[in-house]
Protein backbone atom coordinates (compact mmCIF):
# COMPACT_ATOMS: atom_id res chain seq x y z
CA UNK A 1 0.00 0.00 0.00
CA UNK A 2 1.22 3.47 -0.82
CA UNK A 3 1.51 5.92 2.00
CA UNK A 4 3.60 7.95 4.34
CA UNK A 5 5.02 6.38 7.48
CA UNK A 6 6.23 8.11 10.60
CA UNK A 7 8.05 6.35 13.37
CA UNK A 8 7.95 5.99 16.25
CA UNK A 9 4.39 6.91 17.22
CA UNK A 10 5.48 7.95 20.74
CA UNK A 11 8.92 9.17 21.74
CA UNK A 12 10.28 10.19 25.10
CA UNK A 13 13.57 12.01 25.57
CA UNK A 14 15.41 13.74 28.34
CA UNK A 15 15.90 17.46 28.14
CA UNK A 16 19.12 18.41 26.37
CA UNK A 17 19.19 15.38 24.07
CA UNK A 18 18.82 15.52 20.32
CA UNK A 19 16.19 13.23 18.82
CA UNK A 20 15.45 12.24 15.22
CA UNK A 21 11.96 11.56 13.89
CA UNK A 22 11.61 9.34 10.87
CA UNK A 23 9.41 9.99 7.82
CA UNK A 24 9.26 7.69 4.80
CA UNK A 25 6.94 7.82 1.78
CA UNK A 26 6.43 5.47 -1.15
CA UNK A 27 4.09 7.74 -3.09
CA UNK A 28 6.85 8.97 -5.41
CA UNK A 29 6.21 12.52 -4.21
CA UNK A 30 8.85 15.16 -4.81
CA UNK A 31 7.86 17.51 -1.99
CA UNK A 32 7.93 16.69 1.72
CA UNK A 33 7.06 18.76 4.77
CA UNK A 34 7.33 18.76 8.55
CA UNK A 35 4.65 20.41 10.67
CA UNK A 36 4.36 20.89 14.39
CA UNK A 37 0.96 20.74 16.07
CA UNK A 38 0.19 22.28 19.45
CA UNK A 39 -3.27 22.50 21.02
CA UNK A 40 -5.24 25.46 19.70
CA UNK A 41 -2.54 26.53 17.23
CA UNK A 42 -3.19 24.40 14.19
CA UNK A 43 -0.27 23.13 12.16
CA UNK A 44 2.87 25.19 11.77
CA UNK A 45 5.47 24.52 9.09
CA UNK A 46 8.98 23.65 10.32
CA UNK A 47 10.85 22.69 7.14
CA UNK A 48 9.99 21.66 3.61
CA UNK A 49 11.83 20.09 0.72
CA UNK A 50 10.92 20.23 -2.95
CA UNK A 51 13.65 17.94 -4.28
CA UNK A 52 16.42 15.70 -3.03
CA UNK A 53 19.37 17.48 -1.40
CA UNK A 54 17.41 20.72 -1.07
CA UNK A 55 15.24 22.05 1.76
CA UNK A 56 14.02 25.39 3.11
CA UNK A 57 13.07 26.74 6.51
CA UNK A 58 9.42 27.13 7.32
CA UNK A 59 7.85 29.42 9.87
CA UNK A 60 9.31 27.83 13.02
CA UNK A 61 12.65 26.25 11.98
CA UNK A 62 14.71 27.35 15.00
CA UNK A 63 15.97 24.38 16.98
CA UNK A 64 15.25 21.87 14.20
CA UNK A 65 17.29 20.37 11.36
CA UNK A 66 16.46 18.13 8.41
CA UNK A 67 18.12 16.23 5.59
CA UNK A 68 16.84 14.98 2.23
CA UNK A 69 19.36 12.47 0.92
CA UNK A 70 16.70 10.25 -0.67
CA UNK A 71 13.42 11.08 -2.34
CA UNK A 72 11.57 8.73 0.00
CA UNK A 73 12.98 9.99 3.28
CA UNK A 74 12.88 13.30 5.17
CA UNK A 75 14.04 12.87 8.80
CA UNK A 76 13.62 15.67 11.32
CA UNK A 77 16.06 16.22 14.18
CA UNK A 78 14.82 18.09 17.23
CA UNK A 79 17.91 19.58 18.79
CA UNK A 80 18.60 20.66 22.33
CA UNK A 81 18.29 24.26 21.09
CA UNK A 82 14.53 23.84 20.65
CA UNK A 83 13.12 25.52 23.75
CA UNK A 84 9.77 23.74 23.87
CA UNK A 85 10.06 20.48 21.93
CA UNK A 86 7.13 18.60 23.43
CA UNK A 87 4.52 18.46 20.64
CA UNK A 88 2.85 16.34 17.99
CA UNK A 89 4.94 16.24 14.79
CA UNK A 90 3.41 15.57 11.40
CA UNK A 91 5.16 14.75 8.17
CA UNK A 92 3.47 15.25 4.80
CA UNK A 93 4.25 14.82 1.13
CA UNK A 94 2.80 15.99 -2.16
CA UNK A 95 3.49 16.06 -5.86
CA UNK A 96 5.48 18.99 -7.15
CA UNK A 97 3.44 21.94 -8.29
CA UNK A 98 0.55 24.04 -7.13
CA UNK A 99 -2.85 22.91 -5.93
CA UNK A 100 -1.82 19.40 -5.06
CA UNK A 101 -3.11 17.37 -2.13
CA UNK A 102 -0.78 16.90 0.81
CA UNK A 103 -0.82 13.42 2.36
CA UNK A 104 -0.02 13.21 6.05
CA UNK A 105 1.55 10.52 8.17
CA UNK A 106 0.06 9.40 11.48
CA UNK A 107 2.33 11.64 13.49
CA UNK A 108 4.91 11.27 16.27
CA UNK A 109 4.15 12.52 19.74
CA UNK A 110 7.39 13.71 21.31
CA UNK A 111 7.57 14.23 25.04
CA UNK A 112 10.68 15.77 26.56
CA UNK A 113 11.09 15.33 30.30
CA UNK B 1 3.06 35.78 4.33
CA UNK B 2 -0.32 34.12 4.34
CA UNK B 3 -2.49 34.19 7.45
CA UNK B 4 -5.55 32.00 7.87
CA UNK B 5 -8.15 32.58 10.58
CA UNK B 6 -10.68 29.85 11.41
CA UNK B 7 -13.92 30.08 13.42
CA UNK B 8 -15.39 28.77 15.58
CA UNK B 9 -12.77 26.97 17.65
CA UNK B 10 -15.39 24.55 18.98
CA UNK B 11 -18.75 23.57 17.55
CA UNK B 12 -21.33 21.31 19.12
CA UNK B 13 -24.38 20.09 17.17
CA UNK B 14 -27.07 17.46 17.44
CA UNK B 15 -27.03 14.52 15.07
CA UNK B 16 -28.81 15.45 11.86
CA UNK B 17 -28.12 19.17 12.16
CA UNK B 18 -25.84 21.10 9.83
CA UNK B 19 -22.41 22.42 10.78
CA UNK B 20 -20.62 25.38 9.24
CA UNK B 21 -16.96 26.32 9.74
CA UNK B 22 -15.58 29.55 8.32
CA UNK B 23 -12.09 30.66 7.34
CA UNK B 24 -10.59 33.90 6.10
CA UNK B 25 -7.23 34.35 4.42
CA UNK B 26 -5.01 37.33 3.83
CA UNK B 27 -3.02 36.64 0.65
CA UNK B 28 -5.04 37.47 -2.46
CA UNK B 29 -2.67 35.26 -4.47
CA UNK B 30 -3.90 32.12 -2.67
CA UNK B 31 -5.59 29.79 -5.11
CA UNK B 32 -6.00 26.43 -3.41
CA UNK B 33 -8.12 25.81 -0.31
CA UNK B 34 -8.25 22.30 1.18
CA UNK B 35 -10.12 21.10 4.25
CA UNK B 36 -8.69 18.38 6.47
CA UNK B 37 -10.30 16.17 9.10
CA UNK B 38 -8.17 14.93 11.96
CA UNK B 39 -9.27 12.19 14.31
CA UNK B 40 -7.71 11.80 17.73
CA UNK B 41 -4.08 10.70 17.59
CA UNK B 42 -4.01 10.53 13.79
CA UNK B 43 -2.75 12.62 10.92
CA UNK B 44 -5.09 14.94 9.01
CA UNK B 45 -6.92 13.59 5.97
CA UNK B 46 -8.18 15.65 3.06
CA UNK B 47 -11.97 15.68 2.87
CA UNK B 48 -12.58 18.29 0.19
CA UNK B 49 -10.74 21.06 -1.59
CA UNK B 50 -11.56 23.97 -3.86
CA UNK B 51 -9.58 26.00 -6.34
CA UNK B 52 -9.89 29.69 -7.02
CA UNK B 53 -11.70 29.29 -10.32
CA UNK B 54 -14.64 27.58 -8.58
CA UNK B 55 -17.17 29.12 -6.20
CA UNK B 56 -18.66 25.97 -4.72
CA UNK B 57 -17.96 22.27 -4.60
CA UNK B 58 -20.01 19.42 -3.14
CA UNK B 59 -19.24 15.84 -2.19
CA UNK B 60 -22.24 14.04 -0.71
CA UNK B 61 -22.87 15.67 2.70
CA UNK B 62 -19.90 18.00 2.49
CA UNK B 63 -19.68 21.26 0.58
CA UNK B 64 -17.18 24.11 0.42
CA UNK B 65 -17.84 27.65 -0.78
CA UNK B 66 -15.29 30.26 -1.75
CA UNK B 67 -15.65 34.03 -1.97
CA UNK B 68 -12.44 35.38 -3.45
CA UNK B 69 -13.54 38.98 -3.26
CA UNK B 70 -14.09 38.76 0.48
CA UNK B 71 -11.22 36.28 0.92
CA UNK B 72 -13.19 33.74 2.86
CA UNK B 73 -14.23 30.14 2.42
CA UNK B 74 -16.51 27.85 4.39
CA UNK B 75 -17.10 24.16 5.04
CA UNK B 76 -20.69 22.94 5.26
CA UNK B 77 -21.58 19.52 6.64
CA UNK B 78 -25.21 18.48 6.37
CA UNK B 79 -27.02 15.69 8.20
CA UNK B 80 -24.19 15.38 10.69
CA UNK B 81 -23.41 11.99 12.24
CA UNK B 82 -21.45 11.10 15.39
CA UNK B 83 -18.58 9.86 13.22
CA UNK B 84 -18.19 13.41 11.90
CA UNK B 85 -16.84 14.35 15.34
CA UNK B 86 -13.21 15.37 14.84
CA UNK B 87 -10.96 18.40 14.44
CA UNK B 88 -11.33 20.19 11.11
CA UNK B 89 -8.65 22.39 9.58
CA UNK B 90 -8.86 24.78 6.69
CA UNK B 91 -5.75 25.75 4.76
CA UNK B 92 -4.65 28.01 1.93
CA UNK B 93 -1.86 27.80 -0.59
CA UNK B 94 -0.51 30.25 -3.11
CA UNK B 95 2.86 28.81 -4.04
CA UNK B 96 4.00 26.54 -6.79
CA UNK B 97 5.11 23.74 -4.49
CA UNK B 98 2.03 23.35 -2.35
CA UNK B 99 3.09 24.92 0.94
CA UNK B 100 -0.03 25.16 3.09
CA UNK B 101 -0.92 27.68 5.78
CA UNK B 102 -3.43 26.21 8.22
CA UNK B 103 -6.18 27.70 10.33
CA UNK B 104 -6.25 27.01 14.07
CA UNK B 105 -8.73 24.17 13.81
CA UNK B 106 -12.35 23.55 14.87
CA UNK B 107 -13.31 20.80 17.28
CA UNK B 108 -16.66 19.48 16.02
CA UNK B 109 -18.75 17.35 18.36
CA UNK B 110 -21.90 15.68 17.07
CA UNK B 111 -24.19 14.47 19.85
CA UNK B 112 -26.35 11.39 19.16
PDB file of C-alpha atoms in Angstrom:
ATOM      1  CA  UNK A   1       0.000   0.000   0.000  1.00  0.00           C
ATOM      2  CA  UNK A   2       1.221   3.473  -0.823  1.00  0.00           C
ATOM      3  CA  UNK A   3       1.510   5.920   1.997  1.00  0.00           C
ATOM      4  CA  UNK A   4       3.597   7.955   4.342  1.00  0.00           C
ATOM      5  CA  UNK A   5       5.016   6.377   7.478  1.00  0.00           C
ATOM      6  CA  UNK A   6       6.232   8.106  10.596  1.00  0.00           C
ATOM      7  CA  UNK A   7       8.054   6.355  13.374  1.00  0.00           C
ATOM      8  CA  UNK A   8       7.945   5.992  16.252  1.00  0.00           C
ATOM      9  CA  UNK A   9       4.388   6.909  17.225  1.00  0.00           C
ATOM     10  CA  UNK A  10       5.484   7.946  20.735  1.00  0.00           C
ATOM     11  CA  UNK A  11       8.921   9.174  21.736  1.00  0.00           C
ATOM     12  CA  UNK A  12      10.279  10.190  25.104  1.00  0.00           C
ATOM     13  CA  UNK A  13      13.566  12.008  25.566  1.00  0.00           C
ATOM     14  CA  UNK A  14      15.412  13.735  28.339  1.00  0.00           C
ATOM     15  CA  UNK A  15      15.898  17.462  28.140  1.00  0.00           C
ATOM     16  CA  UNK A  16      19.118  18.412  26.372  1.00  0.00           C
ATOM     17  CA  UNK A  17      19.186  15.383  24.071  1.00  0.00           C
ATOM     18  CA  UNK A  18      18.818  15.525  20.316  1.00  0.00           C
ATOM     19  CA  UNK A  19      16.190  13.226  18.816  1.00  0.00           C
ATOM     20  CA  UNK A  20      15.452  12.237  15.218  1.00  0.00           C
ATOM     21  CA  UNK A  21      11.955  11.563  13.891  1.00  0.00           C
ATOM     22  CA  UNK A  22      11.606   9.336  10.869  1.00  0.00           C
ATOM     23  CA  UNK A  23       9.406   9.994   7.822  1.00  0.00           C
ATOM     24  CA  UNK A  24       9.264   7.692   4.804  1.00  0.00           C
ATOM     25  CA  UNK A  25       6.941   7.821   1.782  1.00  0.00           C
ATOM     26  CA  UNK A  26       6.432   5.468  -1.145  1.00  0.00           C
ATOM     27  CA  UNK A  27       4.087   7.739  -3.087  1.00  0.00           C
ATOM     28  CA  UNK A  28       6.852   8.970  -5.407  1.00  0.00           C
ATOM     29  CA  UNK A  29       6.213  12.518  -4.207  1.00  0.00           C
ATOM     30  CA  UNK A  30       8.853  15.156  -4.809  1.00  0.00           C
ATOM     31  CA  UNK A  31       7.858  17.507  -1.986  1.00  0.00           C
ATOM     32  CA  UNK A  32       7.935  16.692   1.720  1.00  0.00           C
ATOM     33  CA  UNK A  33       7.064  18.760   4.766  1.00  0.00           C
ATOM     34  CA  UNK A  34       7.334  18.762   8.549  1.00  0.00           C
ATOM     35  CA  UNK A  35       4.655  20.406  10.669  1.00  0.00           C
ATOM     36  CA  UNK A  36       4.365  20.888  14.394  1.00  0.00           C
ATOM     37  CA  UNK A  37       0.964  20.741  16.065  1.00  0.00           C
ATOM     38  CA  UNK A  38       0.187  22.277  19.447  1.00  0.00           C
ATOM     39  CA  UNK A  39      -3.266  22.503  21.023  1.00  0.00           C
ATOM     40  CA  UNK A  40      -5.237  25.457  19.696  1.00  0.00           C
ATOM     41  CA  UNK A  41      -2.544  26.527  17.229  1.00  0.00           C
ATOM     42  CA  UNK A  42      -3.188  24.405  14.193  1.00  0.00           C
ATOM     43  CA  UNK A  43      -0.270  23.129  12.161  1.00  0.00           C
ATOM     44  CA  UNK A  44       2.872  25.193  11.766  1.00  0.00           C
ATOM     45  CA  UNK A  45       5.474  24.525   9.090  1.00  0.00           C
ATOM     46  CA  UNK A  46       8.975  23.647  10.323  1.00  0.00           C
ATOM     47  CA  UNK A  47      10.847  22.687   7.138  1.00  0.00           C
ATOM     48  CA  UNK A  48       9.994  21.664   3.611  1.00  0.00           C
ATOM     49  CA  UNK A  49      11.833  20.085   0.721  1.00  0.00           C
ATOM     50  CA  UNK A  50      10.922  20.230  -2.948  1.00  0.00           C
ATOM     51  CA  UNK A  51      13.654  17.937  -4.276  1.00  0.00           C
ATOM     52  CA  UNK A  52      16.421  15.699  -3.027  1.00  0.00           C
ATOM     53  CA  UNK A  53      19.366  17.482  -1.397  1.00  0.00           C
ATOM     54  CA  UNK A  54      17.411  20.716  -1.069  1.00  0.00           C
ATOM     55  CA  UNK A  55      15.243  22.054   1.756  1.00  0.00           C
ATOM     56  CA  UNK A  56      14.022  25.388   3.113  1.00  0.00           C
ATOM     57  CA  UNK A  57      13.068  26.735   6.509  1.00  0.00           C
ATOM     58  CA  UNK A  58       9.420  27.126   7.317  1.00  0.00           C
ATOM     59  CA  UNK A  59       7.846  29.421   9.872  1.00  0.00           C
ATOM     60  CA  UNK A  60       9.314  27.832  13.016  1.00  0.00           C
ATOM     61  CA  UNK A  61      12.646  26.252  11.984  1.00  0.00           C
ATOM     62  CA  UNK A  62      14.709  27.355  14.997  1.00  0.00           C
ATOM     63  CA  UNK A  63      15.965  24.378  16.978  1.00  0.00           C
ATOM     64  CA  UNK A  64      15.248  21.869  14.204  1.00  0.00           C
ATOM     65  CA  UNK A  65      17.293  20.370  11.364  1.00  0.00           C
ATOM     66  CA  UNK A  66      16.457  18.129   8.408  1.00  0.00           C
ATOM     67  CA  UNK A  67      18.116  16.229   5.589  1.00  0.00           C
ATOM     68  CA  UNK A  68      16.841  14.977   2.233  1.00  0.00           C
ATOM     69  CA  UNK A  69      19.356  12.470   0.916  1.00  0.00           C
ATOM     70  CA  UNK A  70      16.705  10.247  -0.665  1.00  0.00           C
ATOM     71  CA  UNK A  71      13.418  11.082  -2.337  1.00  0.00           C
ATOM     72  CA  UNK A  72      11.575   8.727   0.004  1.00  0.00           C
ATOM     73  CA  UNK A  73      12.983   9.994   3.284  1.00  0.00           C
ATOM     74  CA  UNK A  74      12.876  13.300   5.169  1.00  0.00           C
ATOM     75  CA  UNK A  75      14.041  12.872   8.800  1.00  0.00           C
ATOM     76  CA  UNK A  76      13.619  15.668  11.317  1.00  0.00           C
ATOM     77  CA  UNK A  77      16.060  16.222  14.181  1.00  0.00           C
ATOM     78  CA  UNK A  78      14.820  18.089  17.229  1.00  0.00           C
ATOM     79  CA  UNK A  79      17.910  19.585  18.787  1.00  0.00           C
ATOM     80  CA  UNK A  80      18.599  20.663  22.332  1.00  0.00           C
ATOM     81  CA  UNK A  81      18.293  24.260  21.090  1.00  0.00           C
ATOM     82  CA  UNK A  82      14.531  23.843  20.652  1.00  0.00           C
ATOM     83  CA  UNK A  83      13.121  25.516  23.754  1.00  0.00           C
ATOM     84  CA  UNK A  84       9.768  23.745  23.870  1.00  0.00           C
ATOM     85  CA  UNK A  85      10.062  20.482  21.926  1.00  0.00           C
ATOM     86  CA  UNK A  86       7.132  18.597  23.427  1.00  0.00           C
ATOM     87  CA  UNK A  87       4.522  18.458  20.642  1.00  0.00           C
ATOM     88  CA  UNK A  88       2.846  16.342  17.986  1.00  0.00           C
ATOM     89  CA  UNK A  89       4.937  16.239  14.794  1.00  0.00           C
ATOM     90  CA  UNK A  90       3.407  15.568  11.404  1.00  0.00           C
ATOM     91  CA  UNK A  91       5.161  14.745   8.167  1.00  0.00           C
ATOM     92  CA  UNK A  92       3.468  15.255   4.803  1.00  0.00           C
ATOM     93  CA  UNK A  93       4.254  14.819   1.134  1.00  0.00           C
ATOM     94  CA  UNK A  94       2.804  15.986  -2.165  1.00  0.00           C
ATOM     95  CA  UNK A  95       3.493  16.062  -5.857  1.00  0.00           C
ATOM     96  CA  UNK A  96       5.478  18.989  -7.146  1.00  0.00           C
ATOM     97  CA  UNK A  97       3.437  21.940  -8.290  1.00  0.00           C
ATOM     98  CA  UNK A  98       0.552  24.042  -7.125  1.00  0.00           C
ATOM     99  CA  UNK A  99      -2.855  22.910  -5.929  1.00  0.00           C
ATOM    100  CA  UNK A 100      -1.823  19.397  -5.062  1.00  0.00           C
ATOM    101  CA  UNK A 101      -3.114  17.374  -2.132  1.00  0.00           C
ATOM    102  CA  UNK A 102      -0.780  16.899   0.807  1.00  0.00           C
ATOM    103  CA  UNK A 103      -0.824  13.424   2.359  1.00  0.00           C
ATOM    104  CA  UNK A 104      -0.024  13.205   6.050  1.00  0.00           C
ATOM    105  CA  UNK A 105       1.554  10.522   8.172  1.00  0.00           C
ATOM    106  CA  UNK A 106       0.055   9.404  11.476  1.00  0.00           C
ATOM    107  CA  UNK A 107       2.327  11.642  13.494  1.00  0.00           C
ATOM    108  CA  UNK A 108       4.908  11.268  16.268  1.00  0.00           C
ATOM    109  CA  UNK A 109       4.148  12.523  19.740  1.00  0.00           C
ATOM    110  CA  UNK A 110       7.388  13.707  21.312  1.00  0.00           C
ATOM    111  CA  UNK A 111       7.572  14.235  25.045  1.00  0.00           C
ATOM    112  CA  UNK A 112      10.676  15.770  26.558  1.00  0.00           C
ATOM    113  CA  UNK A 113      11.091  15.333  30.296  1.00  0.00           C
TER     114      UNK A 113
ATOM    115  CA  UNK B   1       3.061  35.780   4.335  1.00  0.00           C
ATOM    116  CA  UNK B   2      -0.320  34.119   4.342  1.00  0.00           C
ATOM    117  CA  UNK B   3      -2.491  34.193   7.448  1.00  0.00           C
ATOM    118  CA  UNK B   4      -5.551  31.998   7.875  1.00  0.00           C
ATOM    119  CA  UNK B   5      -8.146  32.585  10.584  1.00  0.00           C
ATOM    120  CA  UNK B   6     -10.682  29.854  11.406  1.00  0.00           C
ATOM    121  CA  UNK B   7     -13.917  30.080  13.416  1.00  0.00           C
ATOM    122  CA  UNK B   8     -15.386  28.774  15.582  1.00  0.00           C
ATOM    123  CA  UNK B   9     -12.769  26.972  17.653  1.00  0.00           C
ATOM    124  CA  UNK B  10     -15.387  24.554  18.980  1.00  0.00           C
ATOM    125  CA  UNK B  11     -18.754  23.572  17.548  1.00  0.00           C
ATOM    126  CA  UNK B  12     -21.335  21.308  19.123  1.00  0.00           C
ATOM    127  CA  UNK B  13     -24.385  20.095  17.169  1.00  0.00           C
ATOM    128  CA  UNK B  14     -27.071  17.463  17.435  1.00  0.00           C
ATOM    129  CA  UNK B  15     -27.026  14.517  15.068  1.00  0.00           C
ATOM    130  CA  UNK B  16     -28.811  15.448  11.863  1.00  0.00           C
ATOM    131  CA  UNK B  17     -28.117  19.172  12.163  1.00  0.00           C
ATOM    132  CA  UNK B  18     -25.841  21.098   9.832  1.00  0.00           C
ATOM    133  CA  UNK B  19     -22.409  22.416  10.778  1.00  0.00           C
ATOM    134  CA  UNK B  20     -20.616  25.384   9.238  1.00  0.00           C
ATOM    135  CA  UNK B  21     -16.962  26.321   9.739  1.00  0.00           C
ATOM    136  CA  UNK B  22     -15.578  29.547   8.315  1.00  0.00           C
ATOM    137  CA  UNK B  23     -12.088  30.663   7.339  1.00  0.00           C
ATOM    138  CA  UNK B  24     -10.588  33.901   6.103  1.00  0.00           C
ATOM    139  CA  UNK B  25      -7.232  34.348   4.422  1.00  0.00           C
ATOM    140  CA  UNK B  26      -5.010  37.329   3.828  1.00  0.00           C
ATOM    141  CA  UNK B  27      -3.019  36.635   0.646  1.00  0.00           C
ATOM    142  CA  UNK B  28      -5.039  37.471  -2.456  1.00  0.00           C
ATOM    143  CA  UNK B  29      -2.670  35.255  -4.468  1.00  0.00           C
ATOM    144  CA  UNK B  30      -3.902  32.119  -2.668  1.00  0.00           C
ATOM    145  CA  UNK B  31      -5.591  29.794  -5.111  1.00  0.00           C
ATOM    146  CA  UNK B  32      -6.004  26.426  -3.405  1.00  0.00           C
ATOM    147  CA  UNK B  33      -8.119  25.814  -0.306  1.00  0.00           C
ATOM    148  CA  UNK B  34      -8.248  22.305   1.183  1.00  0.00           C
ATOM    149  CA  UNK B  35     -10.116  21.100   4.249  1.00  0.00           C
ATOM    150  CA  UNK B  36      -8.692  18.378   6.466  1.00  0.00           C
ATOM    151  CA  UNK B  37     -10.296  16.167   9.097  1.00  0.00           C
ATOM    152  CA  UNK B  38      -8.173  14.931  11.964  1.00  0.00           C
ATOM    153  CA  UNK B  39      -9.267  12.188  14.314  1.00  0.00           C
ATOM    154  CA  UNK B  40      -7.709  11.798  17.733  1.00  0.00           C
ATOM    155  CA  UNK B  41      -4.080  10.699  17.586  1.00  0.00           C
ATOM    156  CA  UNK B  42      -4.011  10.527  13.790  1.00  0.00           C
ATOM    157  CA  UNK B  43      -2.748  12.623  10.916  1.00  0.00           C
ATOM    158  CA  UNK B  44      -5.093  14.940   9.010  1.00  0.00           C
ATOM    159  CA  UNK B  45      -6.924  13.587   5.970  1.00  0.00           C
ATOM    160  CA  UNK B  46      -8.183  15.646   3.060  1.00  0.00           C
ATOM    161  CA  UNK B  47     -11.973  15.685   2.873  1.00  0.00           C
ATOM    162  CA  UNK B  48     -12.581  18.287   0.189  1.00  0.00           C
ATOM    163  CA  UNK B  49     -10.736  21.065  -1.594  1.00  0.00           C
ATOM    164  CA  UNK B  50     -11.558  23.970  -3.859  1.00  0.00           C
ATOM    165  CA  UNK B  51      -9.578  25.998  -6.336  1.00  0.00           C
ATOM    166  CA  UNK B  52      -9.890  29.688  -7.022  1.00  0.00           C
ATOM    167  CA  UNK B  53     -11.703  29.294 -10.323  1.00  0.00           C
ATOM    168  CA  UNK B  54     -14.643  27.580  -8.583  1.00  0.00           C
ATOM    169  CA  UNK B  55     -17.172  29.124  -6.200  1.00  0.00           C
ATOM    170  CA  UNK B  56     -18.664  25.971  -4.722  1.00  0.00           C
ATOM    171  CA  UNK B  57     -17.957  22.268  -4.597  1.00  0.00           C
ATOM    172  CA  UNK B  58     -20.012  19.416  -3.145  1.00  0.00           C
ATOM    173  CA  UNK B  59     -19.241  15.840  -2.194  1.00  0.00           C
ATOM    174  CA  UNK B  60     -22.240  14.038  -0.711  1.00  0.00           C
ATOM    175  CA  UNK B  61     -22.870  15.671   2.703  1.00  0.00           C
ATOM    176  CA  UNK B  62     -19.903  17.996   2.486  1.00  0.00           C
ATOM    177  CA  UNK B  63     -19.676  21.263   0.579  1.00  0.00           C
ATOM    178  CA  UNK B  64     -17.181  24.110   0.415  1.00  0.00           C
ATOM    179  CA  UNK B  65     -17.845  27.654  -0.776  1.00  0.00           C
ATOM    180  CA  UNK B  66     -15.288  30.258  -1.749  1.00  0.00           C
ATOM    181  CA  UNK B  67     -15.647  34.026  -1.970  1.00  0.00           C
ATOM    182  CA  UNK B  68     -12.438  35.377  -3.452  1.00  0.00           C
ATOM    183  CA  UNK B  69     -13.542  38.983  -3.259  1.00  0.00           C
ATOM    184  CA  UNK B  70     -14.092  38.763   0.477  1.00  0.00           C
ATOM    185  CA  UNK B  71     -11.221  36.283   0.925  1.00  0.00           C
ATOM    186  CA  UNK B  72     -13.195  33.742   2.859  1.00  0.00           C
ATOM    187  CA  UNK B  73     -14.232  30.140   2.420  1.00  0.00           C
ATOM    188  CA  UNK B  74     -16.508  27.847   4.389  1.00  0.00           C
ATOM    189  CA  UNK B  75     -17.101  24.156   5.040  1.00  0.00           C
ATOM    190  CA  UNK B  76     -20.685  22.940   5.263  1.00  0.00           C
ATOM    191  CA  UNK B  77     -21.578  19.516   6.638  1.00  0.00           C
ATOM    192  CA  UNK B  78     -25.209  18.483   6.366  1.00  0.00           C
ATOM    193  CA  UNK B  79     -27.023  15.690   8.203  1.00  0.00           C
ATOM    194  CA  UNK B  80     -24.193  15.378  10.694  1.00  0.00           C
ATOM    195  CA  UNK B  81     -23.409  11.993  12.236  1.00  0.00           C
ATOM    196  CA  UNK B  82     -21.449  11.096  15.387  1.00  0.00           C
ATOM    197  CA  UNK B  83     -18.578   9.861  13.220  1.00  0.00           C
ATOM    198  CA  UNK B  84     -18.187  13.408  11.897  1.00  0.00           C
ATOM    199  CA  UNK B  85     -16.843  14.351  15.341  1.00  0.00           C
ATOM    200  CA  UNK B  86     -13.209  15.368  14.837  1.00  0.00           C
ATOM    201  CA  UNK B  87     -10.962  18.396  14.441  1.00  0.00           C
ATOM    202  CA  UNK B  88     -11.334  20.187  11.108  1.00  0.00           C
ATOM    203  CA  UNK B  89      -8.646  22.390   9.582  1.00  0.00           C
ATOM    204  CA  UNK B  90      -8.860  24.784   6.693  1.00  0.00           C
ATOM    205  CA  UNK B  91      -5.754  25.749   4.757  1.00  0.00           C
ATOM    206  CA  UNK B  92      -4.654  28.007   1.929  1.00  0.00           C
ATOM    207  CA  UNK B  93      -1.855  27.801  -0.590  1.00  0.00           C
ATOM    208  CA  UNK B  94      -0.508  30.255  -3.113  1.00  0.00           C
ATOM    209  CA  UNK B  95       2.856  28.808  -4.042  1.00  0.00           C
ATOM    210  CA  UNK B  96       3.999  26.544  -6.788  1.00  0.00           C
ATOM    211  CA  UNK B  97       5.112  23.741  -4.490  1.00  0.00           C
ATOM    212  CA  UNK B  98       2.033  23.348  -2.351  1.00  0.00           C
ATOM    213  CA  UNK B  99       3.092  24.921   0.941  1.00  0.00           C
ATOM    214  CA  UNK B 100      -0.027  25.163   3.090  1.00  0.00           C
ATOM    215  CA  UNK B 101      -0.923  27.685   5.779  1.00  0.00           C
ATOM    216  CA  UNK B 102      -3.425  26.209   8.224  1.00  0.00           C
ATOM    217  CA  UNK B 103      -6.176  27.696  10.333  1.00  0.00           C
ATOM    218  CA  UNK B 104      -6.250  27.006  14.070  1.00  0.00           C
ATOM    219  CA  UNK B 105      -8.729  24.166  13.805  1.00  0.00           C
ATOM    220  CA  UNK B 106     -12.348  23.551  14.874  1.00  0.00           C
ATOM    221  CA  UNK B 107     -13.313  20.797  17.281  1.00  0.00           C
ATOM    222  CA  UNK B 108     -16.657  19.481  16.023  1.00  0.00           C
ATOM    223  CA  UNK B 109     -18.746  17.350  18.365  1.00  0.00           C
ATOM    224  CA  UNK B 110     -21.896  15.677  17.068  1.00  0.00           C
ATOM    225  CA  UNK B 111     -24.189  14.470  19.848  1.00  0.00           C
ATOM    226  CA  UNK B 112     -26.349  11.387  19.159  1.00  0.00           C
TER     227      UNK B 112
END
